[in-house]
Structures are given as C-alpha cells and as structure tokens.
Coordinates of C-alpha atoms and ligand atoms in Angstrom, one line a residue:
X1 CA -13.3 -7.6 -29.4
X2 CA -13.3 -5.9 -26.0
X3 CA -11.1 -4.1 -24.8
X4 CA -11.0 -6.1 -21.5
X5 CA -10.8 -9.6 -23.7
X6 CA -7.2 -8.3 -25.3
X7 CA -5.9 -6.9 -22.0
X8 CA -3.7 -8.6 -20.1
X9 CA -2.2 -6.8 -17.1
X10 CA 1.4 -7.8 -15.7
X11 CA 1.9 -7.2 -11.9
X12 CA 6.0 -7.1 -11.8
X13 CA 6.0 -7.3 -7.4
X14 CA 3.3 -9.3 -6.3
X15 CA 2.9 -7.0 -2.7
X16 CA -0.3 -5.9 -1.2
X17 CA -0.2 -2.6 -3.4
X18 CA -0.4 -5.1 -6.3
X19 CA -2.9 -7.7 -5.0
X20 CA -5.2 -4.6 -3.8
X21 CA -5.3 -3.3 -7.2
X22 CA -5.3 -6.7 -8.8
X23 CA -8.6 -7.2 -6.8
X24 CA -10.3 -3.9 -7.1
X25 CA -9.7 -4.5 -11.3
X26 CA -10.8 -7.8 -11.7
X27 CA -14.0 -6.9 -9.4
X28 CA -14.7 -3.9 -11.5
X29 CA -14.9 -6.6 -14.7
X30 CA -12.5 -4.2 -16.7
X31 CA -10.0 -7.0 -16.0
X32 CA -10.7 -10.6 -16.3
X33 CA -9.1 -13.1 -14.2
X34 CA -7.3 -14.6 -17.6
X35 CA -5.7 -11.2 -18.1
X36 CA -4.0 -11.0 -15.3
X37 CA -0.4 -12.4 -13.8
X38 CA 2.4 -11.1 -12.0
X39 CA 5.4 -12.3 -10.8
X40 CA 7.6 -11.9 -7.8
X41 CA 10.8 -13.3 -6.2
X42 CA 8.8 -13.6 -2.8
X43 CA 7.3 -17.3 -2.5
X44 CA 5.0 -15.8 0.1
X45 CA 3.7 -13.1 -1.8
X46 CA 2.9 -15.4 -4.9
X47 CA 0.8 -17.5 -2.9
X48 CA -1.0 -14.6 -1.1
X49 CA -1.3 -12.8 -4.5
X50 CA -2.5 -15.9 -6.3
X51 CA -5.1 -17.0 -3.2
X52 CA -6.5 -13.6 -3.0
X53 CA -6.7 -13.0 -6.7
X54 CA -7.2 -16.5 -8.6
X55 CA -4.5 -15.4 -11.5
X56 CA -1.2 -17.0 -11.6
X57 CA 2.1 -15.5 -10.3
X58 CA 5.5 -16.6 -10.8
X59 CA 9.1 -15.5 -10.3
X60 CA 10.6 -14.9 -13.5
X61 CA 9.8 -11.2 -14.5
X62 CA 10.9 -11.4 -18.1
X63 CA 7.9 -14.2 -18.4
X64 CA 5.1 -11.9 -17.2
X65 CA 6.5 -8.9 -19.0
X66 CA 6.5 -10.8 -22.4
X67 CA 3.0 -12.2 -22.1
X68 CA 1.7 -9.0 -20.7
X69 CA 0.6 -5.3 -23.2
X70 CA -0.3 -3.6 -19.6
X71 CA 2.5 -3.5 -17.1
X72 CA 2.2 -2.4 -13.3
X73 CA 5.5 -1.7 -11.7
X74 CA 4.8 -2.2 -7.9
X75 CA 8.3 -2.9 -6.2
X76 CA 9.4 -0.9 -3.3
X77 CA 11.4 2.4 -5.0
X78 CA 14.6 0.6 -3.5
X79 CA 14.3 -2.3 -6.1
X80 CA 13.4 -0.2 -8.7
X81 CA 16.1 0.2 -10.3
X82 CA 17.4 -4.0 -10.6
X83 CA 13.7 -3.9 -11.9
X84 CA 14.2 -1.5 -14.6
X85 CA 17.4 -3.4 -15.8
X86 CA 15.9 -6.8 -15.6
X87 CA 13.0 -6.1 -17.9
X88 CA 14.3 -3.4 -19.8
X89 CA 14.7 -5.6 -23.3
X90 CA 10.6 -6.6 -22.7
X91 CA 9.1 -3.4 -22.6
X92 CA 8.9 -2.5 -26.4
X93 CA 5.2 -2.3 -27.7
X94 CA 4.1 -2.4 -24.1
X95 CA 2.7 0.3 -21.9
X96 CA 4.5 0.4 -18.5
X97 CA 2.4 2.2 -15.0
X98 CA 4.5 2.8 -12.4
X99 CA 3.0 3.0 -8.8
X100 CA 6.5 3.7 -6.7
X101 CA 6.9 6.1 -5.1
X102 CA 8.9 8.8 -5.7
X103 CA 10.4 7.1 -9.0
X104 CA 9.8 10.2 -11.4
X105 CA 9.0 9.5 -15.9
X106 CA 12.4 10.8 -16.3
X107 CA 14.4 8.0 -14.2
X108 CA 12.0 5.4 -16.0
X109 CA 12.8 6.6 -18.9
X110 CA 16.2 6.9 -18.4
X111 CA 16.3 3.4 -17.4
X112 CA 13.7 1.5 -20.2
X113 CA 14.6 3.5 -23.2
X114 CA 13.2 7.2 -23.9
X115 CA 10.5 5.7 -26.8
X116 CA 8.6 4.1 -23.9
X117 CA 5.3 4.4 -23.2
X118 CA 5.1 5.6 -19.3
X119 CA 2.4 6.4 -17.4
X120 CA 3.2 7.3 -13.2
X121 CA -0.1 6.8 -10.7
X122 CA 0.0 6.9 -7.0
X123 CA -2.9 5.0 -5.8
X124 CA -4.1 4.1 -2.7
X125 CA -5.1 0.3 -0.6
X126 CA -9.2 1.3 -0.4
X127 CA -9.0 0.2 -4.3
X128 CA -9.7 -2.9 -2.7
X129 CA -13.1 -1.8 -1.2
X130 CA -13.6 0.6 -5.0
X131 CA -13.1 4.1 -2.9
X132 CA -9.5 4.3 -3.8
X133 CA -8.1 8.0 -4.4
X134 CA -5.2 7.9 -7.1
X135 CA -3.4 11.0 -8.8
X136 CA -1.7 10.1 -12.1
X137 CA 0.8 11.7 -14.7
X138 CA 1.7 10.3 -18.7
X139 CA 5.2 10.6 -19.8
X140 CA 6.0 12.2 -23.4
X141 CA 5.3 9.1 -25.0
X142 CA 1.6 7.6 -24.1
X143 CA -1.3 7.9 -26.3
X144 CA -4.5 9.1 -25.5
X145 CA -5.6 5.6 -25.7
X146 CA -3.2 4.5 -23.0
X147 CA -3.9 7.5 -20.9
X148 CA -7.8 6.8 -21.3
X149 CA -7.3 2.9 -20.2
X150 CA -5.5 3.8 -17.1
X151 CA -8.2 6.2 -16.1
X152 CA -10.8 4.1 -16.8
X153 CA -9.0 1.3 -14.4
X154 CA -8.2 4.0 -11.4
X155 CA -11.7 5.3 -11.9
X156 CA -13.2 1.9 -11.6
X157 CA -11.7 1.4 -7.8
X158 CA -12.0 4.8 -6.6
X159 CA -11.8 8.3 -7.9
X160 CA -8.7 9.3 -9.9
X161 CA -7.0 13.1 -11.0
X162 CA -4.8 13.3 -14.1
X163 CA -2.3 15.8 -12.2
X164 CA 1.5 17.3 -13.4
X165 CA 4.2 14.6 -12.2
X166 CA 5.5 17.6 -9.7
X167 CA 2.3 16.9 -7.5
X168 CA 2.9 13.2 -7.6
X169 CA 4.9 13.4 -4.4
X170 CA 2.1 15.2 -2.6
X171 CA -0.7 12.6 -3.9
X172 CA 1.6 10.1 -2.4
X173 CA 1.9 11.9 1.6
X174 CA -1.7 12.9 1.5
X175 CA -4.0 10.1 -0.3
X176 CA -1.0 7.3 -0.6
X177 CA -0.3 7.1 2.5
X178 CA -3.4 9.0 3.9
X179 CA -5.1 5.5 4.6
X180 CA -2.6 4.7 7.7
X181 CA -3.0 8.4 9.3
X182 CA -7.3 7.7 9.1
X183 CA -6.6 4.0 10.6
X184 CA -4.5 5.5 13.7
X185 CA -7.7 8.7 13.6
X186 CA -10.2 5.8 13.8
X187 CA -8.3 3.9 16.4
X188 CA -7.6 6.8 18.6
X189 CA -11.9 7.9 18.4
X190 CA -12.7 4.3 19.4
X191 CA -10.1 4.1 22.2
X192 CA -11.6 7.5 23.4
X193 CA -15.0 5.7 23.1
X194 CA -13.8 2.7 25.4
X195 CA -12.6 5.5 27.8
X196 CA -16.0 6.7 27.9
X197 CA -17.4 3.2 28.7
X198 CA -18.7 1.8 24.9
X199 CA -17.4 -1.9 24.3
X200 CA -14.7 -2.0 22.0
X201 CA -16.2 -3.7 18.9
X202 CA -19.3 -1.1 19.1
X203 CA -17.1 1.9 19.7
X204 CA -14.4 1.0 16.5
X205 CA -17.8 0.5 14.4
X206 CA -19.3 4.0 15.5
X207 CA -15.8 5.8 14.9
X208 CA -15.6 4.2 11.1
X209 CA -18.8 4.9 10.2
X210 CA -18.9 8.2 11.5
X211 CA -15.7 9.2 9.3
X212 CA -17.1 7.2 5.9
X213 CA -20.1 9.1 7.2
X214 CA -18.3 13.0 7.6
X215 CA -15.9 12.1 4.2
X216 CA -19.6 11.1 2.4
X217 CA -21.0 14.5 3.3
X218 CA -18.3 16.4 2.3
X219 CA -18.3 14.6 -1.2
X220 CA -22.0 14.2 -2.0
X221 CA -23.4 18.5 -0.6
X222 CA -19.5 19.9 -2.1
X223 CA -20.0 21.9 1.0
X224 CA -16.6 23.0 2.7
X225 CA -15.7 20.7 5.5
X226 CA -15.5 24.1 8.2
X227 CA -18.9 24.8 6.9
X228 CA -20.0 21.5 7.9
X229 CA -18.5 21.9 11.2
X230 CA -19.8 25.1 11.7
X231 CA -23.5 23.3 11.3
X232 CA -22.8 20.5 14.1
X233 CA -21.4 22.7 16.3
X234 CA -23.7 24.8 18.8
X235 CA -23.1 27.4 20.8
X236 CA -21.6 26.2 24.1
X237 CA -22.5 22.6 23.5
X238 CA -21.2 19.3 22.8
X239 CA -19.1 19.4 20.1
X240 CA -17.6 22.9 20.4
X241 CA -16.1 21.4 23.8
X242 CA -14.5 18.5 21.9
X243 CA -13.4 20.9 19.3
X244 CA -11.6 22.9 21.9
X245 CA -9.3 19.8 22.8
X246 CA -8.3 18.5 19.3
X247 CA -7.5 22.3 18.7
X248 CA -5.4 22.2 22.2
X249 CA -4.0 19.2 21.2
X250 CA -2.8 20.7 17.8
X251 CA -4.4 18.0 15.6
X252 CA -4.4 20.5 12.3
X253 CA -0.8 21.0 12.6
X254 CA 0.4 17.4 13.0
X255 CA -2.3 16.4 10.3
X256 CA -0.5 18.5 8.1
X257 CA 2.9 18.1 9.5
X258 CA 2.1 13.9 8.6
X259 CA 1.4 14.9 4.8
X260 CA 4.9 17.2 4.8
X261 CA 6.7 14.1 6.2
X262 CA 5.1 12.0 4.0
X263 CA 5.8 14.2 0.9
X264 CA 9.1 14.9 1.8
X265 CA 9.9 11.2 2.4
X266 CA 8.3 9.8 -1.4
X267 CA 10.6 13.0 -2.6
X268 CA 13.8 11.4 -0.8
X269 CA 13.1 8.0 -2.1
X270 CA 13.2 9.1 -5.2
X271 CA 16.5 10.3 -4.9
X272 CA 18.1 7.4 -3.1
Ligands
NAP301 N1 1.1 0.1 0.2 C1 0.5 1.2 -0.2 O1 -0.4 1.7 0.4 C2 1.0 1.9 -1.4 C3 0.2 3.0 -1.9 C4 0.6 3.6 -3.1 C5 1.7 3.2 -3.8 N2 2.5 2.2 -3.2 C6 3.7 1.8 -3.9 O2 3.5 0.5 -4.4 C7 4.8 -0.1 -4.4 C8 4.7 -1.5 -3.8 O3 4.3 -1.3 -2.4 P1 3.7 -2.5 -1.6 O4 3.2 -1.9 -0.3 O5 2.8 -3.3 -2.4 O6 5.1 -3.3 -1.3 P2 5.3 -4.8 -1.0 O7 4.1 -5.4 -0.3 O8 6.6 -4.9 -0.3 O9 5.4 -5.5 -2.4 C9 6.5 -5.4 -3.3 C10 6.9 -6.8 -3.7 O10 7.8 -6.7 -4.8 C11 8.8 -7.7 -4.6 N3 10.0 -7.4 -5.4 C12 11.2 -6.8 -5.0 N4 12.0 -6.7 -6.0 C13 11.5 -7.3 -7.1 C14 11.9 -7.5 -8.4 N5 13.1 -7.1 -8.9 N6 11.0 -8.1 -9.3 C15 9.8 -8.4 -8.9 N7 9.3 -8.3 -7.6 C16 10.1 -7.7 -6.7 C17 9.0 -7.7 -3.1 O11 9.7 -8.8 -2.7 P3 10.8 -8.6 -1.5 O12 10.0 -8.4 -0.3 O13 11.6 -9.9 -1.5 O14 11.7 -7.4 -1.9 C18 7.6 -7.6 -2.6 O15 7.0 -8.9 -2.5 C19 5.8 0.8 -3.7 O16 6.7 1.3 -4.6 C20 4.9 1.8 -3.1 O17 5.6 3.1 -3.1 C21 2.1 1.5 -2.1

C-alpha cells in the first residue's frame, strides 16, 4: 500500500499556518483529502479550514489525535502547553511535528513523555503557492523513516533544510516570518511606483514580479545576490542612483535588525 493511502495527518489548531499547509499537502498528492482532519476550539477556523481544505475538522482534540499516525501541532506557543496536556495520553505510536515557535524538543518532550517521537519544523505561508522555505530538526526519538516523511512533505511545498534545533529560532525571524517583511518590500516598491505616476494594480504586479523574478535568479545562476547587483548596476546610471537611497535610508540594517527581532522574539516565546 502507499504510503499516502495509510497516512493520515492530524492538524491539532485549525489556523491559517495549518490550512496553508493542509493545502499545499493535499495539492502535492502526498496527502489525500481522506487523510486529513484537524480540530480546533475556534468555530470560525473549522469552517474556514474545512471550506478551504475539503477535510473535516472538529473541536475535540483527543478525537483527531486518536484517528491520526501524523500529528501537526499548530497552536500559537501561548496554548501550547494546555495542548500538550490535553493530548498527552494519545500520542503513543504516533509521530508528533511541531510548527510553534519557539517551543524547543526538550519542552515537548518534557510535556508528552521522553519515548516520543518529535520532529520541530518552522515553515513558512508560501506552502500554499509550493515555494514554501522550512528548516526542520528530529528529537532523539524519530526514525529515519519519520524524518524521511516529513521531508518529503516540506519538500513537496517549497524547499526544506534538516538544520540543529539551535537554528530553529533564526529559520523562524528570517524565512517564518520573512513572508510579512517581502509583503511590506513589495508594498512600499509599488507605492513608490504610484508616486512616480504607474496605476496601482500595474505598479503592485511589476514590484511582485520583479522580486519572484530577482529571488528566481539568485536560485537558478547560484550567483551571489551583490554579484547580481553589480551586473544591473552601471556606472553613473539608473540603478546606482536608487541604490544610493535604500543605502541612505539604511535598508541593510533594518533588514537585518527585522530578522534579530524576529529571532529574538520566537526565542522569548519559548520561554514564556
Ligand atoms: N502564520 C505563519 O506564518 C507561521 C509560520 C510558521 C510557523 N507558524 C506557527 O504556527 C502556529 C500556528 O500559527 P497560525 O498563524 O496558524 O495561528 P492561528 O491562525 O491563530 O491558528 C491557531 C489556531 O489554534 C487554535 N487553538 C488554540 N488553542 C488550541 C487547543 N488547545 N487545541 C486546538 N486548537 C487550539 C486557535 O484558536 P484560538 O484563536 O481560539 O486560540 C487558532 O484557531 C504558531 O505556533 C506559529 O508560531 C506560523
């Protein structure tokens, strides 16, 4: 039998981390839409998670986690822990992924028993669109087999690193929550279009494209991203000028100041 006939996934949070991944699986075929439930406490998100994804969601947790070998953890770090207790007595035999942030293997398995099978990702939304960008680190206790499925499923929506669980936090302020600091990038080159006199829906278009464009070139030619600067930038022309003002306006430092924060924050909510 295949293995996507015996697999059946258990979303416990039904959120748009878990309907984002729910849909990027079931569209890569590795999941079918029979494998796949979750359950929530949020009416709301059932409905949006069922509507979205065609597979069943409920609120009992202990229900999905019984009738699931494949479960996804995907509450906010904050209800983690009531989590953790909840289905603590369902998680025998099962392999348990957990996407939260900052939530290290050792409070997991602190909290579901130290003989269980772990495995912590960080993924990203774009697993909805298959260009996801996940890092992802196995506890003590999962076998090669159960660190082979779950790369298999993040490589099947994006691109996916096996990493150690120390860089987890970092995957999480630069990739995790990388999408949102693109979004306002995109935003702010299509507001500067409008400036110039484009019509908005034109200028939004031209600014995606042109970074799925740049972020295509850097990862088809492997060619370092100042390299491919360099090449578009002639002397005393166009793009040198505009060059000159994101480096006045200190846009390398607050990039990377946004992945510290970011970082720094999935380390705090770990603690908390
Ligand atoms: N969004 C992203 O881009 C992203 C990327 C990578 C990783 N993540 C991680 O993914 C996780 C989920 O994020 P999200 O954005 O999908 O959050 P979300 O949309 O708020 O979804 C979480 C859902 O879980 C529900 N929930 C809370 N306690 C629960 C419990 N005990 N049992 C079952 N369900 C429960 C929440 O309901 P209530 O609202 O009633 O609490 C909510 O509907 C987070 O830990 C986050 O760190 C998110």
């Amino acid at each position: 039998m295949s293995e996507s006939a015996t697999l059946q996934v258990g979303f416990l949070g039904s959120g748009r981390m878990a309907t984002a991944l729910a849909k990027g699986w079931l569209r890569s075929g590795l999941v079918r839409t029979g494998g796949c439930q979750a359950s929530d406490p949020l009416a709301s998100a059932r409905q949006t998670f069922t509507a979205e994804t065609g597979c069943p969601a409920v609120a009992d947790n202990c229900q999905v986690a019984a009738a699931s070998n494949l479960l996804v953890l995907a509450v906010k770090p904050q209800s983690m822990p009531a989590l953790l207790e909840e289905i603590c007595p369902h998680v025998t035999g099962r392999l348990v992924v957990s996407i939260a942030a900052g939530i290290t293997l050792r409070q997991l398995s602190a909290a579901l028993g130290s003989d269980c099978r772990l495995i912590r990702v960080m993924p990203n939304t774009p697993c909805l669109v298959g260009a996801s960008a996940s890092g992802y680190s196995p506890g003590a206790n999962a076998t090669a087999e159960d660190i082979a499925l779950v790369d298999r499923l993040l490589n099947a929506v994006g691109v996916a690193f096996r990493l150690p669980e120390h860089l987890l936090d970092a995957v999480t302020g630069l990739s995790g929550s990388g999408p949102a600091f693109v979004y306002l990038m995109i935003e702010a080159l299509s507001d500067g279009g409008v400036r110039m006199g484009l019509p908005r829906d034109v200028a939004t278009v031209l600014a995606a494209q042109t970074v799925l464009g740049a972020a295509k070139m850097v990862l088809e030619t492997r060619t370092h991203p100042g390299v491919l600067k360099d090449m578009v930038a002639s002397p005393g022309g166009t793009t040198i000028a505009g060059l000159h003002a994101l480096e006045r306006g200190g846009v390398r430092g607050a990039l990377m100041d946004a992945v510290e924060a970011a970082t720094r924050r999935a380390v705090e909510l770990g603690e908390s």
